[in-house]
Short mmCIF file of C-alpha atoms in Angstrom, two decimals:
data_model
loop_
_atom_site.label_atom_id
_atom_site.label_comp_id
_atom_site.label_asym_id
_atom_site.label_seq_id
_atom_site.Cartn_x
_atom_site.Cartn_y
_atom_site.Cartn_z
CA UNK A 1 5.16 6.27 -25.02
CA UNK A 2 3.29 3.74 -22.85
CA UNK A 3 3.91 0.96 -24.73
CA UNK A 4 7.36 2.19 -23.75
CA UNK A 5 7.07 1.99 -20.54
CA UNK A 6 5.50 -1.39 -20.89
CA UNK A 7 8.32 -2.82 -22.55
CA UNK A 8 10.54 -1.62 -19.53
CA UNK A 9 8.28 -3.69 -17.10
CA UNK A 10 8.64 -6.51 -18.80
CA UNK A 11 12.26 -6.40 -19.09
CA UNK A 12 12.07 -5.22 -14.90
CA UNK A 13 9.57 -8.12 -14.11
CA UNK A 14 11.71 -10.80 -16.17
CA UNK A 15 15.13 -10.23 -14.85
CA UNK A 16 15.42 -8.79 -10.92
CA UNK A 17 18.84 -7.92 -11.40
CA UNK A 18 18.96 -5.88 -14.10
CA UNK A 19 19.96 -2.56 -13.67
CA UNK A 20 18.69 0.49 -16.54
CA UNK A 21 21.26 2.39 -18.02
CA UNK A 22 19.30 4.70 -21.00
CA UNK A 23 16.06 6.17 -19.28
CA UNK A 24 16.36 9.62 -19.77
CA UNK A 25 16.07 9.36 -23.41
CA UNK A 26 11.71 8.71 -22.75
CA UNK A 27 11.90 12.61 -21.42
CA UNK A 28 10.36 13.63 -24.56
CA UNK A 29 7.66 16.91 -25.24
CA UNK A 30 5.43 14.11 -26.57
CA UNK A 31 5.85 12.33 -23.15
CA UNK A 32 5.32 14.99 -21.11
CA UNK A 33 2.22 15.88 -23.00
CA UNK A 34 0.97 12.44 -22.27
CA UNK A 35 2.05 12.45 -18.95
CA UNK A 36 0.14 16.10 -18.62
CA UNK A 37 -2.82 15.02 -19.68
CA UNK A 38 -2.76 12.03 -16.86
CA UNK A 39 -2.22 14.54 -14.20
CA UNK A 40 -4.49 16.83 -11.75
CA UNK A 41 -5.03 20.24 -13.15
CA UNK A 42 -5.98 21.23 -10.38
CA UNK A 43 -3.20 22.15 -8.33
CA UNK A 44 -2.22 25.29 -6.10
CA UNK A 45 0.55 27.15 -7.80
CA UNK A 46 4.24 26.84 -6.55
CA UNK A 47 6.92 29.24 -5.37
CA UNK A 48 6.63 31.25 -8.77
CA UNK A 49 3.00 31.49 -8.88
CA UNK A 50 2.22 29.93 -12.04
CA UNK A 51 -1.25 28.49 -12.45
CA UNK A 52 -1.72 25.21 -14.57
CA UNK A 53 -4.15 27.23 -16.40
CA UNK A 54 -1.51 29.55 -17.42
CA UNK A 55 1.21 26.75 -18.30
CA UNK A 56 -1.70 24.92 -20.21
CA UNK A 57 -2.18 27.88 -22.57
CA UNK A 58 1.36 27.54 -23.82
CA UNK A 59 1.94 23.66 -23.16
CA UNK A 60 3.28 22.59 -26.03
CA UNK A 61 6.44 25.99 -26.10
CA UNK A 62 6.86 25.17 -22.25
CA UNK A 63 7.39 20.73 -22.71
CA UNK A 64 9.78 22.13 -25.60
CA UNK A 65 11.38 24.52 -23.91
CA UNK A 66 11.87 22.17 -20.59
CA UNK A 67 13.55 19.34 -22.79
CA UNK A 68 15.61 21.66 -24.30
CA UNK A 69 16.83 22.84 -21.06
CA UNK A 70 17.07 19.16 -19.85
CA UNK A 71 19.38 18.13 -22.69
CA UNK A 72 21.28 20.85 -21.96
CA UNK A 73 21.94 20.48 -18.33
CA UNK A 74 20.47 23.62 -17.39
CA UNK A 75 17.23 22.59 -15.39
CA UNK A 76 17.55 23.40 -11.64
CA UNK A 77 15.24 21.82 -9.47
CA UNK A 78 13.43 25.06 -7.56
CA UNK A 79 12.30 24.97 -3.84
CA UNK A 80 8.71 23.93 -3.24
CA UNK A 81 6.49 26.08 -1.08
CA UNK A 82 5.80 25.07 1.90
CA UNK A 83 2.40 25.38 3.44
CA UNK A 84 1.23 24.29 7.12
CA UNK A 85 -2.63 21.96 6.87
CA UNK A 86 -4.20 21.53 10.29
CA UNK A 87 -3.81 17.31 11.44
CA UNK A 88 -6.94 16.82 11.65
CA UNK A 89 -9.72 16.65 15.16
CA UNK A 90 -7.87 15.63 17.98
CA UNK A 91 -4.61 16.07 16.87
CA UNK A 92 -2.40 19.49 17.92
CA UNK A 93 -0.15 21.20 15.28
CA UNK A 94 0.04 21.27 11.78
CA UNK A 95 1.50 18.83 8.76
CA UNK A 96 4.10 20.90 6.44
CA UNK A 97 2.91 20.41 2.59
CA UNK A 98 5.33 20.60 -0.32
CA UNK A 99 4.33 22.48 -3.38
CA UNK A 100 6.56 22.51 -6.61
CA UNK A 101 5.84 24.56 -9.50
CA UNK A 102 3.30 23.65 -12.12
CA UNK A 103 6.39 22.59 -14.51
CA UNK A 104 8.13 20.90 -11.90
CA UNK A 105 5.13 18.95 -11.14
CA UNK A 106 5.32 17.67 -14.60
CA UNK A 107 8.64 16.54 -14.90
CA UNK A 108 8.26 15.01 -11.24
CA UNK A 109 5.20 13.07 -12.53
CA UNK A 110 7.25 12.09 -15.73
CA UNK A 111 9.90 10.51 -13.95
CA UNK A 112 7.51 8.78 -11.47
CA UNK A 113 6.12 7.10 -14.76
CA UNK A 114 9.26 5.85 -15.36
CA UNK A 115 10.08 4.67 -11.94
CA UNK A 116 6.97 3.27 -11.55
CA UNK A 117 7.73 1.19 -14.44
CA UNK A 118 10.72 -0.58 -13.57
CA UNK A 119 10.17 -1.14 -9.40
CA UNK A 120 6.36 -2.06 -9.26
CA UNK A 121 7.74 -5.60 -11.11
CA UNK A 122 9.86 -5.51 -7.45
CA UNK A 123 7.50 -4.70 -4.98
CA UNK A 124 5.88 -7.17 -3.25
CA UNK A 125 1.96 -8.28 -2.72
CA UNK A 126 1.63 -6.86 0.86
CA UNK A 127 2.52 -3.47 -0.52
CA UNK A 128 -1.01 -1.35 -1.62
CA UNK A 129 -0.30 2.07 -1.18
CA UNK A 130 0.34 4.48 -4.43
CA UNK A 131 0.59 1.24 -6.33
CA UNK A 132 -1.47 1.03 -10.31
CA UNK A 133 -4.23 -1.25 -9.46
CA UNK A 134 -4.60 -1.02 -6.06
CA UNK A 135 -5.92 1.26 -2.83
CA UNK A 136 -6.86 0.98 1.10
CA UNK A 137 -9.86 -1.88 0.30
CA UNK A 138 -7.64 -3.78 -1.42
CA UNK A 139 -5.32 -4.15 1.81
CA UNK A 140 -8.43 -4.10 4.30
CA UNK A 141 -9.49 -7.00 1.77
CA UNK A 142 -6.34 -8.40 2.31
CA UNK A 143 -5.83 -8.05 5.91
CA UNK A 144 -9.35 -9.94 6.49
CA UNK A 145 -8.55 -12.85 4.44
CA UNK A 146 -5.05 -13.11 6.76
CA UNK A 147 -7.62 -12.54 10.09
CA UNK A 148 -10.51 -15.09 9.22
CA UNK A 149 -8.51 -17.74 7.08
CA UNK A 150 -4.41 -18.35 8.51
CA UNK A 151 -3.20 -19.06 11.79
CA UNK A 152 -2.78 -15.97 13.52
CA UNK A 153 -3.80 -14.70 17.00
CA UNK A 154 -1.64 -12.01 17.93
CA UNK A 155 -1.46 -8.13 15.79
CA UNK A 156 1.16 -5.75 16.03
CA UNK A 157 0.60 -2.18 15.55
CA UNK A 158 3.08 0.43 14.50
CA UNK A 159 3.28 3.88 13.29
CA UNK A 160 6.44 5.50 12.29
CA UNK A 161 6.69 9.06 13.58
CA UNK A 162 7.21 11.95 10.77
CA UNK A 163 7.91 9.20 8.33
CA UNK A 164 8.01 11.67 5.08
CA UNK A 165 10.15 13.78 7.23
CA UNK A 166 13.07 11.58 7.95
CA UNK A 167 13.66 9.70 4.69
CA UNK A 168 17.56 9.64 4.58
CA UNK A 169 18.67 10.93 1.36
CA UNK A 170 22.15 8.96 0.52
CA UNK A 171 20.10 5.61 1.79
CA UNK A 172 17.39 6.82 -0.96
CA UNK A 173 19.69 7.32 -3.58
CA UNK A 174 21.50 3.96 -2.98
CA UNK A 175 17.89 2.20 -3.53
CA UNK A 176 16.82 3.80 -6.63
CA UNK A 177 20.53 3.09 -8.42
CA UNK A 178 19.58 -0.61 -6.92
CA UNK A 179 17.52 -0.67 -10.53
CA UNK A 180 18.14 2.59 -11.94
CA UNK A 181 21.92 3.52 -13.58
CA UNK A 182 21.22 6.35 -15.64
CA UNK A 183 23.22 8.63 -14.17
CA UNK A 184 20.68 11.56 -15.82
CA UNK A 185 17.46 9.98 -13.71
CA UNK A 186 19.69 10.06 -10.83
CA UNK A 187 20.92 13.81 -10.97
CA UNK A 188 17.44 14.68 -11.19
CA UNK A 189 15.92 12.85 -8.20
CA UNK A 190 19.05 14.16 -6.29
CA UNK A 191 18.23 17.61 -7.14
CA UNK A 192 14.11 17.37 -6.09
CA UNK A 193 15.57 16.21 -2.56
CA UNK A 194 18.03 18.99 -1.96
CA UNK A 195 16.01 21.41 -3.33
CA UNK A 196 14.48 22.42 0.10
CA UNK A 197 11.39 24.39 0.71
CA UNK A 198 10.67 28.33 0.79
CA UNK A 199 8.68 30.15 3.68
CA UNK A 200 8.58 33.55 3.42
CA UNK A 201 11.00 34.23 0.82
CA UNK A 202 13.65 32.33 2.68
CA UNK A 203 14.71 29.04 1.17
CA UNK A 204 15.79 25.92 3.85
CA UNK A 205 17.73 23.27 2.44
CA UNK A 206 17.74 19.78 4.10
CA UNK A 207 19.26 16.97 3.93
CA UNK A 208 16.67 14.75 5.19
CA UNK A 209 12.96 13.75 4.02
CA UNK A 210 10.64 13.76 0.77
CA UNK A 211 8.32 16.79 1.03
CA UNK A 212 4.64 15.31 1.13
CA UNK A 213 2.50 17.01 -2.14
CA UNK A 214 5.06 16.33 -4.77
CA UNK A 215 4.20 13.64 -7.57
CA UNK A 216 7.65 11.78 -6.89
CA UNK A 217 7.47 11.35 -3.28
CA UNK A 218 4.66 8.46 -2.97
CA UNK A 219 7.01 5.95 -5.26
CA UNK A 220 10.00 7.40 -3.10
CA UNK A 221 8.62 6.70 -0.15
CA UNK A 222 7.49 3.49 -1.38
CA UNK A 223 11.07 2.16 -2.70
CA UNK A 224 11.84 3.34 0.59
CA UNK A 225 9.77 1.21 2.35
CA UNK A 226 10.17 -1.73 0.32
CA UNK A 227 13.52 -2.33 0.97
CA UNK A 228 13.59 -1.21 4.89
CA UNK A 229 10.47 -2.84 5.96
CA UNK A 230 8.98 -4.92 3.05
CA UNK A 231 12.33 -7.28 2.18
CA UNK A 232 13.94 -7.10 5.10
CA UNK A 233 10.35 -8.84 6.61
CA UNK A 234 10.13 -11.49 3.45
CA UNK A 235 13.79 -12.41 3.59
CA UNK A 236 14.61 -12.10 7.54
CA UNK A 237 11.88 -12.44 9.71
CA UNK A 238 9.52 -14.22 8.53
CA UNK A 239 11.63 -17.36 7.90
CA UNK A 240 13.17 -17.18 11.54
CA UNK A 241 9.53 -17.07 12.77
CA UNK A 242 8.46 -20.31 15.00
CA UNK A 243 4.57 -19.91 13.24
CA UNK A 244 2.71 -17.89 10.33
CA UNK A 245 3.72 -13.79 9.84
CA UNK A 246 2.06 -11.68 8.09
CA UNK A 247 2.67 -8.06 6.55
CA UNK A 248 -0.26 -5.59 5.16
CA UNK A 249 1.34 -2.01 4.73
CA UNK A 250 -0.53 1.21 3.00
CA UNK A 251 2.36 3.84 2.41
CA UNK A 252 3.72 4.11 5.82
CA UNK A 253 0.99 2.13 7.38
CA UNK A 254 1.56 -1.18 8.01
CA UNK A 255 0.03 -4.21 10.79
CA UNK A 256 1.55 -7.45 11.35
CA UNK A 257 -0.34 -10.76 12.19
CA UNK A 258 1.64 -12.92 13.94
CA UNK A 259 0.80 -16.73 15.05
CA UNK A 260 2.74 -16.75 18.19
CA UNK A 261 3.44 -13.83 20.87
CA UNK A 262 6.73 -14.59 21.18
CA UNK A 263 7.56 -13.51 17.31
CA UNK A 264 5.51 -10.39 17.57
CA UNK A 265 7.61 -9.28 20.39
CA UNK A 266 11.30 -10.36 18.92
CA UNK A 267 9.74 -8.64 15.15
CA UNK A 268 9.26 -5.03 17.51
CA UNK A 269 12.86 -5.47 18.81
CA UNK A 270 14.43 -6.08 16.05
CA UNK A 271 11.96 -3.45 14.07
CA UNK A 272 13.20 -0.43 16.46
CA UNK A 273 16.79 -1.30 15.55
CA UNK A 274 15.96 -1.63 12.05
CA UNK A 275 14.68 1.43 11.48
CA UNK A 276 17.23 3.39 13.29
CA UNK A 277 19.53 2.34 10.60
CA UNK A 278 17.62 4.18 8.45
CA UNK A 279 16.96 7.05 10.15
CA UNK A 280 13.26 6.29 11.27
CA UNK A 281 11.78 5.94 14.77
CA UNK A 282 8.81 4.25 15.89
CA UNK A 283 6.37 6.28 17.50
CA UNK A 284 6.38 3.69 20.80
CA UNK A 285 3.06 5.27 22.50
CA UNK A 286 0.95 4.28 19.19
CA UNK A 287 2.90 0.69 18.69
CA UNK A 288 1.86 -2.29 20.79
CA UNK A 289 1.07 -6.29 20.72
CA UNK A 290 -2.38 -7.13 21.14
CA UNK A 291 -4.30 -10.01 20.98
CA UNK A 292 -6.05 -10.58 18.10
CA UNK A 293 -7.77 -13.04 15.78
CA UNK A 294 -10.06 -15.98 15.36
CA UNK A 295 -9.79 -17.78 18.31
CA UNK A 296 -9.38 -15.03 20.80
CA UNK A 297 -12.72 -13.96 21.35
CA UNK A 298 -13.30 -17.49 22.88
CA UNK A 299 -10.30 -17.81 24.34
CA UNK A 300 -10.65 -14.52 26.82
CA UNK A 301 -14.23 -14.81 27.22
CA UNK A 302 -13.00 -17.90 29.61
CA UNK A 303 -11.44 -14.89 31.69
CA UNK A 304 -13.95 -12.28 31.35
CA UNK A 305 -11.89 -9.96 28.82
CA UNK A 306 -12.43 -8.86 25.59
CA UNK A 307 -10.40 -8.99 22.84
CA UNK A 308 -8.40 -5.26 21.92
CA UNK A 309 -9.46 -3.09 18.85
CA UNK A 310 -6.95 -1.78 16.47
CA UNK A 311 -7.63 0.89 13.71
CA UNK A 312 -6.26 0.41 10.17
CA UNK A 313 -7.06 2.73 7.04
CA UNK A 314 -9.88 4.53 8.82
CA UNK A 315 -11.66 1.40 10.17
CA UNK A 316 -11.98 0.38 13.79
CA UNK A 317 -11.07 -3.33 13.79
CA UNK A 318 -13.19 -5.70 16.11
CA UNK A 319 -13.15 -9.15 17.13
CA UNK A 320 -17.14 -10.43 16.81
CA UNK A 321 -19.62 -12.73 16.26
CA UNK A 322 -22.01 -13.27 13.31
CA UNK A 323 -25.71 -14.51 13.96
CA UNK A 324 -24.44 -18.09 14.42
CA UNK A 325 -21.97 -17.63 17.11
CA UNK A 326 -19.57 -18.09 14.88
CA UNK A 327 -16.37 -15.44 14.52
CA UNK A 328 -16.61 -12.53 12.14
CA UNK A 329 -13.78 -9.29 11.86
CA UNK A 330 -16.23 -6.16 12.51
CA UNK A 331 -15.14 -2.99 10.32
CA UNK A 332 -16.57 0.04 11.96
CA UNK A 333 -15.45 3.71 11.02
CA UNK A 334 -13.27 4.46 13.60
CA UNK A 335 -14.13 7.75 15.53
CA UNK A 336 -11.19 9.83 13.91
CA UNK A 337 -12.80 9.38 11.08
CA UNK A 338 -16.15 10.14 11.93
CA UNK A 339 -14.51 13.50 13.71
CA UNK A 340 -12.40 14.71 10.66
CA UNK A 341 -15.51 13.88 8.23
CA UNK A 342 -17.96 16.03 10.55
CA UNK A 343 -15.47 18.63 11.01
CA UNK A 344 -15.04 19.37 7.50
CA UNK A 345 -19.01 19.52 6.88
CA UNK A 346 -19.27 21.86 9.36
CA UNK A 347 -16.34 24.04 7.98
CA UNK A 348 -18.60 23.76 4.75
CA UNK A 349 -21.58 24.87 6.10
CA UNK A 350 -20.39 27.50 7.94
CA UNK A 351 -18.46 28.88 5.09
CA UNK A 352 -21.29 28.26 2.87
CA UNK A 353 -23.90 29.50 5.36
CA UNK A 354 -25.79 31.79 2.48
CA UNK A 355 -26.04 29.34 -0.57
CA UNK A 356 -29.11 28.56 -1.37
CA UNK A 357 -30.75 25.21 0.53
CA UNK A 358 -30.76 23.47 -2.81
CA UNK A 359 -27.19 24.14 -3.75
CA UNK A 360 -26.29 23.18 0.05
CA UNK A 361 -28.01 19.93 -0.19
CA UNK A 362 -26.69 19.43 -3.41
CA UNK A 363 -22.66 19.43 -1.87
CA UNK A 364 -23.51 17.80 1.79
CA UNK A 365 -25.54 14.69 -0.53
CA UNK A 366 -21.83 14.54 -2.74
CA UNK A 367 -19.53 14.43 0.28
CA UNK A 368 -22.18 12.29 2.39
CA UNK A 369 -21.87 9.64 -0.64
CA UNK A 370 -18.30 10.32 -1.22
CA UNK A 371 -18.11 9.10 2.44
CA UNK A 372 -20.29 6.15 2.31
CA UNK A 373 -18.30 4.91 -1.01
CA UNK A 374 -15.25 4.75 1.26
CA UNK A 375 -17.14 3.69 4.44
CA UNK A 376 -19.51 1.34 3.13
CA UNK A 377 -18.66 -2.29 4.78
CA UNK A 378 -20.94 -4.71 5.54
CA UNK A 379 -21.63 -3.79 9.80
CA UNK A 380 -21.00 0.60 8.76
CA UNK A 381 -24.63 1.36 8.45
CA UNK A 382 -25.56 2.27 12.23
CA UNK A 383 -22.23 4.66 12.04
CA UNK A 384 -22.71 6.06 9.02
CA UNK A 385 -26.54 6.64 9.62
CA UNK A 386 -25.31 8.48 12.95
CA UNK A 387 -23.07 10.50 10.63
CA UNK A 388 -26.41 11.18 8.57
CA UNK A 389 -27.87 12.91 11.62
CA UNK A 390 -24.70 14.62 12.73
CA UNK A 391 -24.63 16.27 9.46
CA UNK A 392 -28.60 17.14 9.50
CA UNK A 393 -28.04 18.52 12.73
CA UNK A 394 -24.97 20.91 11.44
CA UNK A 395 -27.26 22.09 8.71
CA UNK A 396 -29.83 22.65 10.86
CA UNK A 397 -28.21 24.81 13.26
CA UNK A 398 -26.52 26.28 10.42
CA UNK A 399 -29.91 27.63 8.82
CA UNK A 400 -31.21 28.61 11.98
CA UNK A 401 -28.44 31.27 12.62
CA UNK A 402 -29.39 33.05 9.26
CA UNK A 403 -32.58 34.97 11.50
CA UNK A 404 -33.39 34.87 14.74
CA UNK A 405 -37.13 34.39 13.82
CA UNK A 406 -36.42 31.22 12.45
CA UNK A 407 -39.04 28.62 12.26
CA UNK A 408 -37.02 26.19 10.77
CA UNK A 409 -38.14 23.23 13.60
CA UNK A 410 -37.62 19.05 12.95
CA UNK A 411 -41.20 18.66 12.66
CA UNK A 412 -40.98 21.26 9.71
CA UNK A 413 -37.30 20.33 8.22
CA UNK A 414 -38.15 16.94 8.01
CA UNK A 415 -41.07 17.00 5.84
CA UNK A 416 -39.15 19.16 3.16
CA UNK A 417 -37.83 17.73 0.04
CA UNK A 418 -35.00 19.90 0.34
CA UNK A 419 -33.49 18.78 3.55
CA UNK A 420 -33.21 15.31 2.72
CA UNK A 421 -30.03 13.33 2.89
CA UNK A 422 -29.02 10.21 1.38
CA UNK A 423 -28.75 7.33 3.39
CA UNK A 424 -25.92 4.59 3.21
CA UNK A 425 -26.61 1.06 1.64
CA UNK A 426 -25.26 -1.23 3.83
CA UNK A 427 -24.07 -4.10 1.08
CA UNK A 428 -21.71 -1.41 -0.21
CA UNK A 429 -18.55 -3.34 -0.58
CA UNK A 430 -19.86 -6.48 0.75
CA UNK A 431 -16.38 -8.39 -0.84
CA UNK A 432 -13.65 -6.23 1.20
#
């Protein structure tokens, strides 16, 4: 089946235009058993309950019994469940999470793999997000080559407020039949968007956005994207700009670099009324020009300023100096990072309170280096050893609130075996 799908990327990647009529046919129980055994087991159960466990135990009836039903026009696409997940530290309110149902899951996944197949031969290189192959250091790799190497001095910042949310469903539709014509594939990705979401035993339909936690929304979201922001940029702005423009976008995060000022500020003007034809809106408090690149350090140090900071992926973006003088881009963990990591070891610990030390050190040393593998640039070692402590301190004060006739002082934690913490090795993704 994957040499199937391989064959269809070729024929996407060697002709643009062409336009696949017979998909559906791949929806086979031998596919779906492949794509099964690709997926996370893992999974919270949907709006009937049903555990992956307990669809694994009769996998190959229920793939049989699903293409059966498929064939004969009798699937319906049920509601996902929707659950509320906290923002994060510093952020107010909650983020609504999409569940489907174990089989639903599946099939979403299974038509993903197809999808996948034919756009990723359209998408273009500044894309990274939910892409085979590539992930945030790829872009952050990307974005510093664009920094330290091309012509660019001024960054502009967006975000796009409830992106997932506001996805417009006929303008959706109209860019997957852009490559897909199988009127079958169609019907079904119609029926995942109006399927709406269940709270409480009532079911919401909408007509509007691709519920975040299903397996088909990041390559939704990412056709989206391609041809609202990632096209429209190659084919429009970039050849009316007067110098070098340059696009790095992560799923719905995305910085420009921009040679001149003056094509920074036309690209946001012309962005805000792009966008509104689709139904998105840029979140204006969090989108700005700034100043930023190679030569700006120097320049406002003739004034007295410093150059502005931007945050990208989880990093903290800085204009500085190696041991030479000469310019280097800094890559810090930005402090929402540091905030949402800290504040989910101390949910740990003080849900976990009564493990054993051993078994606690165990799990804070796997999400400490789980951290650093993420985190581990070439100036992150002075943040991530402050994260170190942070966490050492949390476990301390953790411990201590087990008795009140503790003894559990520095002098005495720090000399045992068990209290020790990995440290971060600072040449950790010395290429990105």
């Amino acid at each position: 089946m994957s040499t199937q799908l391989d064959q269809i990327a070729k024929k996407a990647k060697s002709n643009p235009k062409l336009r696949f009529t017979s998909l559906a046919h791949l929806l086979t129980p031998e596919f779906l058993t492949e794509t099964w055994k690709q997926m996370n087991r893992r999974g919270a159960s949907g709006v009937d309950g049903e555990t992956t466990k307990e669809f694994e135990q009769g996998l190959d009836t229920r793939v049989q019994e699903l293409c059966e039903r498929l064939k004969r026009g009798a699937y319906r696409a049920p509601p996902v469940r929707r659950v509320e997940i906290p923002k994060g530290p510093g952020k107010a309110g909650t983020r609504p999470l999409g569940i489907p149902t174990v089989e639903d899951r599946l099939l979403q996944r299974a038509v993903a793999r197809i999808l996948e197949a034919v756009f990723e031969a359209d998408f273009l290189e500044c894309s990274y997000g939910f892409r085979p192959g590539c992930n945030p250091h790829g872009a952050l790799k990307a974005l510093r080559g664009i920094i330290v190497t091309k012509k660019v001095g001024h960054l502009f910042e967006a975000d796009i407020r409830g992106y997932f949310n506001h996805i417009q469903h006929e303008w959706l539709q109209k860019m997957v039949a852009h490559r897909i014509a199988d009127p079958f594939i169609l019907r079904l990705i119609g029926k995942w968007l109006n399927a709406g979401f269940m709270v409480g035993g009532v079911v919401t339909r909408t007509k509007e956005g691709s519920p975040q936690g299903g397996p088909i929304s990041p390559i939704l979201s990412n056709i989206y994207l391609h041809f609202v922001l990632d096209l429209w940029f190659e084919k429009k702005i970039r050849p009316a700009c007067q110098g070098e423009a340059y696009l790095t976008r992560f799923a719905d995060d995305f910085v420009v670099n921009f040679q001149y000022r003056r094509d920074a500020e036309e690209f946001h003007k012309n962005l805000t009324d792009r966008f509104g034809k689709f139904g998105l809106e840029l979140a204006e408090e969090k989108t700005r020009v700034m100043r930023f690149g190679r030569f700006v350090r120097a320049d406002l140090a003739k004034t007295g300023e410093k150059p502005d900071t931007f945050d990208f992926l989880g990093f903290k973006h800085v204009c500085g100096t190696d041991r030479g003088g000469k310019f280097a881009l800094v890559r810090v963990p930005c402090d929402k990072s540091r905030r949402k990591f800290l504040a989910k070891s101390k949910e740990w610990l003080s849900k976990h309170r009564h493990w054993k030390r051993r078994d606690q050190q165990k799990q804070l040393v796997m999400m400490l280096r789980g951290f650093y593998q993420y985190f581990g640039l070439h100036h992150c070692k002075p943040k991530l050893d402050g994260v170190r402590r942070e966490v050492q301190r949390q476990w301390a004060r953790t411990l201590r609130r087990r008795s009140q006739r503790h003894r559990l002082y520095w002098s005495y934690l720090l000399s045992q075996s068990w209290f020790e913490l990995p440290y971060a090795v600072s040449t950790l993704h010395a290429t990105v």
